[in-house]
Short mmCIF file of C-alpha atoms and ligand atoms in Angstrom, two decimals:
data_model
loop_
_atom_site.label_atom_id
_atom_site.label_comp_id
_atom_site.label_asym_id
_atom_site.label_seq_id
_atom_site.Cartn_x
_atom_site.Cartn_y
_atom_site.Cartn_z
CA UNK J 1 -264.93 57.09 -96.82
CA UNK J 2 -262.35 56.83 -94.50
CA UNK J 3 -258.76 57.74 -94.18
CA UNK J 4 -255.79 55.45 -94.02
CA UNK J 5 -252.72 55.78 -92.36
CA UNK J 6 -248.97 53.55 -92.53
CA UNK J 7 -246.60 55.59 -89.68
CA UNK J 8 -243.62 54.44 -89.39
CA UNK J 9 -244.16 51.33 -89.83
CA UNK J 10 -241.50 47.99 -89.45
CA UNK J 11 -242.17 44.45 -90.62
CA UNK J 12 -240.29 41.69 -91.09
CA UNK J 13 -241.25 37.81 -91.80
CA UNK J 14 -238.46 36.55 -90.76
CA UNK J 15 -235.34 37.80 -88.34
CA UNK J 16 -232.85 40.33 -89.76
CA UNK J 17 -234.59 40.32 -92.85
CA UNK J 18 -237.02 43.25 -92.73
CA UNK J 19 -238.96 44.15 -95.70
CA UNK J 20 -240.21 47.64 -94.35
CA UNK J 21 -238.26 49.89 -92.18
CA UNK J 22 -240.42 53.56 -90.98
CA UNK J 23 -242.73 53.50 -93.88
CA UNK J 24 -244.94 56.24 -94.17
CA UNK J 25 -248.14 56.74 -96.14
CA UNK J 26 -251.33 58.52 -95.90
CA UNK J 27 -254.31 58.21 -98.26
CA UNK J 28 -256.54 60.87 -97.45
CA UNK J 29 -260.42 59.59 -97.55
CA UNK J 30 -261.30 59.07 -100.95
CA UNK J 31 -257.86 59.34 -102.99
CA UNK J 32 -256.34 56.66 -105.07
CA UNK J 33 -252.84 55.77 -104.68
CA UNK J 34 -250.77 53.47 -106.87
CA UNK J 35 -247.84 51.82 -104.93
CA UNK J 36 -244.70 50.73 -107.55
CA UNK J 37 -241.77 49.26 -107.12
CA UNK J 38 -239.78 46.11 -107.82
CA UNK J 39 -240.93 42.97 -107.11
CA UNK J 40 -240.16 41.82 -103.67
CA UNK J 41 -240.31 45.08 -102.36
CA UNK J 42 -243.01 44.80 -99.83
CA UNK J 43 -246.25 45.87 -101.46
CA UNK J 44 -248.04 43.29 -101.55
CA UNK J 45 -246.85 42.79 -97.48
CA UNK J 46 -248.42 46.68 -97.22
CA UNK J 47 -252.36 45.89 -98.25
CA UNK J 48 -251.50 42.44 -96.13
CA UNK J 49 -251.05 44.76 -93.09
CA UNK J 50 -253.81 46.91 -93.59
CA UNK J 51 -255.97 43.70 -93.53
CA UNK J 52 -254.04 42.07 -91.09
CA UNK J 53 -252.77 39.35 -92.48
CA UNK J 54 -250.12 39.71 -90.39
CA UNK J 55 -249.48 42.73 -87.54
CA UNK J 56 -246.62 45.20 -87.87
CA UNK J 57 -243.67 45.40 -85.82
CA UNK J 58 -242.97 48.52 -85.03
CA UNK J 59 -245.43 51.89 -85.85
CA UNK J 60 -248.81 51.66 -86.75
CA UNK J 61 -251.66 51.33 -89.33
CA UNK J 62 -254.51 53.37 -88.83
CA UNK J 63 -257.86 53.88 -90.32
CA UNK J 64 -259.41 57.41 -89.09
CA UNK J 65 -256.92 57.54 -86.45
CA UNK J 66 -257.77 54.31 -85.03
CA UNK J 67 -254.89 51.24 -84.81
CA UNK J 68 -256.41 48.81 -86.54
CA UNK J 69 -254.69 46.06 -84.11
CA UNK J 70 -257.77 47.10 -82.05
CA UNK J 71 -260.02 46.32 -84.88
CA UNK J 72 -261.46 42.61 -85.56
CA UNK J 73 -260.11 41.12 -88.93
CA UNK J 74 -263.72 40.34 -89.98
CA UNK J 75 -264.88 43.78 -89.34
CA UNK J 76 -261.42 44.95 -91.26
CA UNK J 77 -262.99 42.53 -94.04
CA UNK J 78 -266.51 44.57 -94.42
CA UNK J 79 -264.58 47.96 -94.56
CA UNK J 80 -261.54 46.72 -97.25
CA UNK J 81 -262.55 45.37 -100.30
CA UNK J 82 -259.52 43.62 -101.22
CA UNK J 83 -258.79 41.91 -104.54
CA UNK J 84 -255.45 39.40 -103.97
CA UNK J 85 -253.48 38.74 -106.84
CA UNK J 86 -254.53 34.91 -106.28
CA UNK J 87 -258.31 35.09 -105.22
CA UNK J 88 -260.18 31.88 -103.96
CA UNK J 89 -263.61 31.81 -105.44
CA UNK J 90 -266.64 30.27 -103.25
CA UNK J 91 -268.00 26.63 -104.26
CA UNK J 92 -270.58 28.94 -105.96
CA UNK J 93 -271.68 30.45 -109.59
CA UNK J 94 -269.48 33.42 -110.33
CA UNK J 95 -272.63 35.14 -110.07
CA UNK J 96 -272.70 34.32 -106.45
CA UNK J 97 -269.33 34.35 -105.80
CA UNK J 98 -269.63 38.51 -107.08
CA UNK J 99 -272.42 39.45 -104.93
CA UNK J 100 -270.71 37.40 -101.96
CA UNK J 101 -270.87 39.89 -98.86
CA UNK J 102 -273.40 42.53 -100.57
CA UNK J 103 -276.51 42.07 -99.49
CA UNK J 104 -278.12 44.99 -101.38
CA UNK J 105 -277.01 44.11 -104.73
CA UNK J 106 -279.36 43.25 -107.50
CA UNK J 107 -278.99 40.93 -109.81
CA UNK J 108 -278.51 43.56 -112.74
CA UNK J 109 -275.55 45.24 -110.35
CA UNK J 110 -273.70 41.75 -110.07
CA UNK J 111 -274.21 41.77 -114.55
CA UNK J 112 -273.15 45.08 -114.83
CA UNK J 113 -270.44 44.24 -112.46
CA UNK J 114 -269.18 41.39 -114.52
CA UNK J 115 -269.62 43.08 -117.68
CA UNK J 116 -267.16 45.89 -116.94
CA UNK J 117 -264.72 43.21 -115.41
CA UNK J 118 -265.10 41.32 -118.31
CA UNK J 119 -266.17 37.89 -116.83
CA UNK J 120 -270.20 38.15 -118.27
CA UNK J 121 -269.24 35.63 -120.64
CA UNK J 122 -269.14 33.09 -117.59
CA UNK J 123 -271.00 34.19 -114.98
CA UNK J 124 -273.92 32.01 -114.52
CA UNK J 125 -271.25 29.42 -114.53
CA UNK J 126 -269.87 27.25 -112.04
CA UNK J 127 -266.26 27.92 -110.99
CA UNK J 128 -264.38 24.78 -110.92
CA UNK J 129 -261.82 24.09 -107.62
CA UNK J 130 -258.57 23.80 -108.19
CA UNK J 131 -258.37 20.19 -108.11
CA UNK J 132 -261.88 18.92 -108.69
CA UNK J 133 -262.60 17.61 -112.38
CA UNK J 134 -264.65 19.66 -114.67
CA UNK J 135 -268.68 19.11 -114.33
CA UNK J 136 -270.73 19.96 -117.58
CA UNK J 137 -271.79 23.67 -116.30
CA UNK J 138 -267.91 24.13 -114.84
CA UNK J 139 -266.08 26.32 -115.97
CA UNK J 140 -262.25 26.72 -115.22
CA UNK J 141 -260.66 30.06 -113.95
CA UNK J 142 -257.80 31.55 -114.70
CA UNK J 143 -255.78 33.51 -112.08
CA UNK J 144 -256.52 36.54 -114.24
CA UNK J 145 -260.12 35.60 -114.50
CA UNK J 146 -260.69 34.90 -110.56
CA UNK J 147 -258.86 38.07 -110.04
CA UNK J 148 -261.98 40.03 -111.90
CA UNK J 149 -264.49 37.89 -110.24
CA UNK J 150 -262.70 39.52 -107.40
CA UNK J 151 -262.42 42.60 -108.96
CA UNK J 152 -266.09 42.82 -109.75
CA UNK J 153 -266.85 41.88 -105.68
CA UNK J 154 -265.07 44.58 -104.86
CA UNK J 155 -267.43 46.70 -107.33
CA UNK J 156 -270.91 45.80 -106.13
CA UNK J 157 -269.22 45.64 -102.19
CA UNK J 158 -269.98 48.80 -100.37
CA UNK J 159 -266.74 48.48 -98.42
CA UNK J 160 -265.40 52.26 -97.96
CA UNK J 161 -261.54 51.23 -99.00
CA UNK J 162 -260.28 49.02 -101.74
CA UNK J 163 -257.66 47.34 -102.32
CA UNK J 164 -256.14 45.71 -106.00
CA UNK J 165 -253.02 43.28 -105.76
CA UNK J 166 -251.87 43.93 -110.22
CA UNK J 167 -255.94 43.61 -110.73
CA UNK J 168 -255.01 43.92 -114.41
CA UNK J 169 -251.41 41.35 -114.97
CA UNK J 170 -251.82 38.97 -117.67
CA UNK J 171 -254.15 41.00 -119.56
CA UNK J 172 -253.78 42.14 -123.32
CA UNK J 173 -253.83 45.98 -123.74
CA UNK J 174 -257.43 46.14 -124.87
CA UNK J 175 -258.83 44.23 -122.03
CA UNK J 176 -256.61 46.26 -119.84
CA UNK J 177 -257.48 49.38 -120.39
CA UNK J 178 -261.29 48.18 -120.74
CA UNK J 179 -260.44 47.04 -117.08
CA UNK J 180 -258.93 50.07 -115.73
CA UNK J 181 -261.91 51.77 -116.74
CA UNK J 182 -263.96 49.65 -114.87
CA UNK J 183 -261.55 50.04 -111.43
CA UNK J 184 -261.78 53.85 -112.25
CA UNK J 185 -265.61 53.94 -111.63
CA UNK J 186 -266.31 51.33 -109.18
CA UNK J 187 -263.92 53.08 -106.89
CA UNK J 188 -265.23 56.37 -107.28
CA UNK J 189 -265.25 58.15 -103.94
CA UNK J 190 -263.77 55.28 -102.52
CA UNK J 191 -260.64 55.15 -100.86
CA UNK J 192 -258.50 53.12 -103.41
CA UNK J 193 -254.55 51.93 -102.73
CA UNK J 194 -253.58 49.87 -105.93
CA UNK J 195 -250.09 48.12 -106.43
CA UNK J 196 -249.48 47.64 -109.82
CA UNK J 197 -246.72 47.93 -112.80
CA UNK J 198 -249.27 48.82 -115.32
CA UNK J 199 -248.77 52.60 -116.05
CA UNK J 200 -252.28 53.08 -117.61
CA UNK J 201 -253.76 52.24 -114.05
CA UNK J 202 -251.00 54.44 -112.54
CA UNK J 203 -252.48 57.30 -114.80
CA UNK J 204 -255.94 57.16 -113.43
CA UNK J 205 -254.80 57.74 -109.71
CA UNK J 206 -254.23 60.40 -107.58
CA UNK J 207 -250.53 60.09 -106.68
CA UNK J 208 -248.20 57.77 -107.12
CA UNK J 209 -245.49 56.19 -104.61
CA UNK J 210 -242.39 54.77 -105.28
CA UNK J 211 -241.42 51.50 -103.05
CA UNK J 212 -237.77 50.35 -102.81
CA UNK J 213 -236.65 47.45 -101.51
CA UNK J 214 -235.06 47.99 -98.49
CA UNK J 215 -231.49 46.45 -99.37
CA UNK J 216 -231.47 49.01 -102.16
CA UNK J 217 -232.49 51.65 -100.05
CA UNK J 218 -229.54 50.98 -97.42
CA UNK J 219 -226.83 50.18 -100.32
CA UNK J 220 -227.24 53.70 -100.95
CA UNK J 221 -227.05 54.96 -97.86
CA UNK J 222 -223.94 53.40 -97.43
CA UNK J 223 -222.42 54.56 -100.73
CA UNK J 224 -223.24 58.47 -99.28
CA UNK J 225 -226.16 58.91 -101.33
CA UNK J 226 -229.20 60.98 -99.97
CA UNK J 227 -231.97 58.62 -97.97
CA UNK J 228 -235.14 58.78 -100.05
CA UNK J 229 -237.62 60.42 -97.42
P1 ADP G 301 -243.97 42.75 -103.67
O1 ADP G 301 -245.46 42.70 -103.54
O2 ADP G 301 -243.43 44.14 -103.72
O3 ADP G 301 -243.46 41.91 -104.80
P2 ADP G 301 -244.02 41.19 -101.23
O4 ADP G 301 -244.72 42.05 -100.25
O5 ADP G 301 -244.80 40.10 -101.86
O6 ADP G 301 -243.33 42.11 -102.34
O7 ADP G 301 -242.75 40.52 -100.54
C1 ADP G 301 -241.75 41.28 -99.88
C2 ADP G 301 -240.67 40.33 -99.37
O8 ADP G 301 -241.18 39.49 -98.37
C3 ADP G 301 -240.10 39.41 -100.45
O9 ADP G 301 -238.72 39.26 -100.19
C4 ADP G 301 -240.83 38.13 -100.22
O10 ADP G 301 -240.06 37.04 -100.65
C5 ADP G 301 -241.04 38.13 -98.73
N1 ADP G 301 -242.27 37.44 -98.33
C6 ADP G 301 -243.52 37.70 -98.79
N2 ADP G 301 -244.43 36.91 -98.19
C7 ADP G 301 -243.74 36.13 -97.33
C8 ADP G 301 -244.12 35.11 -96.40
N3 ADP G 301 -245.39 34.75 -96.25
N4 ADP G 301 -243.13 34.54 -95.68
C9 ADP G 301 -241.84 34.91 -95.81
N5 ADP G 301 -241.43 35.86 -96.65
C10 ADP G 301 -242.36 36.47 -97.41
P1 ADP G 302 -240.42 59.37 -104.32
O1 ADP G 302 -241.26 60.44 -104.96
O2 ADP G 302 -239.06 59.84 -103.92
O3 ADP G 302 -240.38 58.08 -105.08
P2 ADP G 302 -242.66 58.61 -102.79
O4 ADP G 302 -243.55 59.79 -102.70
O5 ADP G 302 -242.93 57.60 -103.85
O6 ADP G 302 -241.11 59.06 -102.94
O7 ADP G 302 -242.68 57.94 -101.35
C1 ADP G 302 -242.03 56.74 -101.09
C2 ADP G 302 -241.64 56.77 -99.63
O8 ADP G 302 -241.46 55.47 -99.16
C3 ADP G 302 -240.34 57.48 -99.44
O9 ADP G 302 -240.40 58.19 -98.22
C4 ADP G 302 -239.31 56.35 -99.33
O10 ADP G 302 -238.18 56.70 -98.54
C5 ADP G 302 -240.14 55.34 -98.61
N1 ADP G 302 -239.72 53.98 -98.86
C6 ADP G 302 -239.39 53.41 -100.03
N2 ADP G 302 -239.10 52.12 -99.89
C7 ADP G 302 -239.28 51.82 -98.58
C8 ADP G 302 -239.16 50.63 -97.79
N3 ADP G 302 -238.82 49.44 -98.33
N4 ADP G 302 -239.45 50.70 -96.47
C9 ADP G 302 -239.80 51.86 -95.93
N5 ADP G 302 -239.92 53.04 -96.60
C10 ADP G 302 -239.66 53.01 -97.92
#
């Protein structure tokens, strides 16, 4: 398990628009934290930086004290499980596409897995691309549906730190809460940083933290209100 580290960190994608100014956030090794906030605040950009998607530009990300600007992006890839609120699925059965990366796992840990993220019904199936037609064994994915194929990777992986982009958006309540369970134990003793709005998966972590966006954040400032820190 391994800790993670955000200190005081700066990005922005474009000049003079920054989307995080000195954020700081620790996970110690094996906690779960849920990251909320509004939409366009910048969480999404956060697990982007831990995977290095793109580098920060000012502070640091760290995992077990180490900057993970000296880490390789494909070694970053076998540590982070990370489960993108758009996943791309392999030219592969869903089967395949879940046990993609983990080499140990048995074929009855890839069912299991898809069973609790509630894509069994499918996944002997081809996955269809997004713009090839539909072959007789195809089967075509929702965004919701690749996101548990994703989500049920991320289960059989081994990787030491996960990561879930709204792993359960678009679902009905049942489903959802079926699915939280299903986050809750395949990330036991994991170190787990979620972004989500869904207040059932918020209840299952360890802490949660509050994102603003940074506009808000300086409005207030100005008006003489207290900094958030
Ligand atoms: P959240 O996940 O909280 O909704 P994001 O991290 O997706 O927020 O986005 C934060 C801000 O950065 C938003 O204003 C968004 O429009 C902008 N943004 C996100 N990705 C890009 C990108 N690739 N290029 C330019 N701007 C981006
Ligand atoms: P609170 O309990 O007050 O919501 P949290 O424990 O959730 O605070 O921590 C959120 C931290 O992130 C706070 O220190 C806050 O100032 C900081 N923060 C919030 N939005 C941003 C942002 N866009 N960029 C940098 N730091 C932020």
């Amino acid at each position: 398990i391994q800790e993670v580290r955000f200190d005081g960190v700066g990005f922005s994608y474009e000049q003079g628009h920054p989307v995080l100014r000195d954020f700081d956030l620790c996970l110690s090794a094996g906690e779960t934290v849920c990251l909320l906030g509004p939409s366009g605040a910048g969480k999404s950009t956060i697990l982007h930086l831990l995977l290095r998607l793109y580098d920060v530009d000012a502070g640091a990300v760290r995992l077990d004290g180490l900057d993970v600007r000296d880490c390789e992006r494909h070694s970053l890839r076998q540590r982070i499980a990370f489960v993108p609120q758009d996943p791309w699925l392999f030219d592969a059965s869903v089967a395949e596409n879940i046990a993609f990366g983990a080499l140990e796992a048995t074929r009855d840990e890839v069912e299991e897995a898809g069973r609790l993220a509630l894509v069994d019904e499918f996944v002997h199936d081809l996955p269809q691309g997004y713009d090839t037609p539909l072959g007789e064994d195809g089967v075509r994915l929702s965004g919701g549906q690749r996101r548990r194929v994703a989500l049920a990777r991320a289960a059989v992986s081994q990787a030491p730190i996960v990561l879930l982009d709204e792993p359960t958006a678009s679902l009905d309540p049942v489903s959802s809460a079926t699915v939280v369970q299903a986050i809750r134990t395949a990330t036991l003793r994991r170190t787990v940083l979620i972004v989500t709005h869904d207040e059932n998966l918020a209840a299952i972590a360890d802490r949660v933290v509050h994102l603003s966006k940074l506009d808000d954040v300086t409005d207030h400032a100005k008006k003489g209100g207290e900094q958030n820190a």
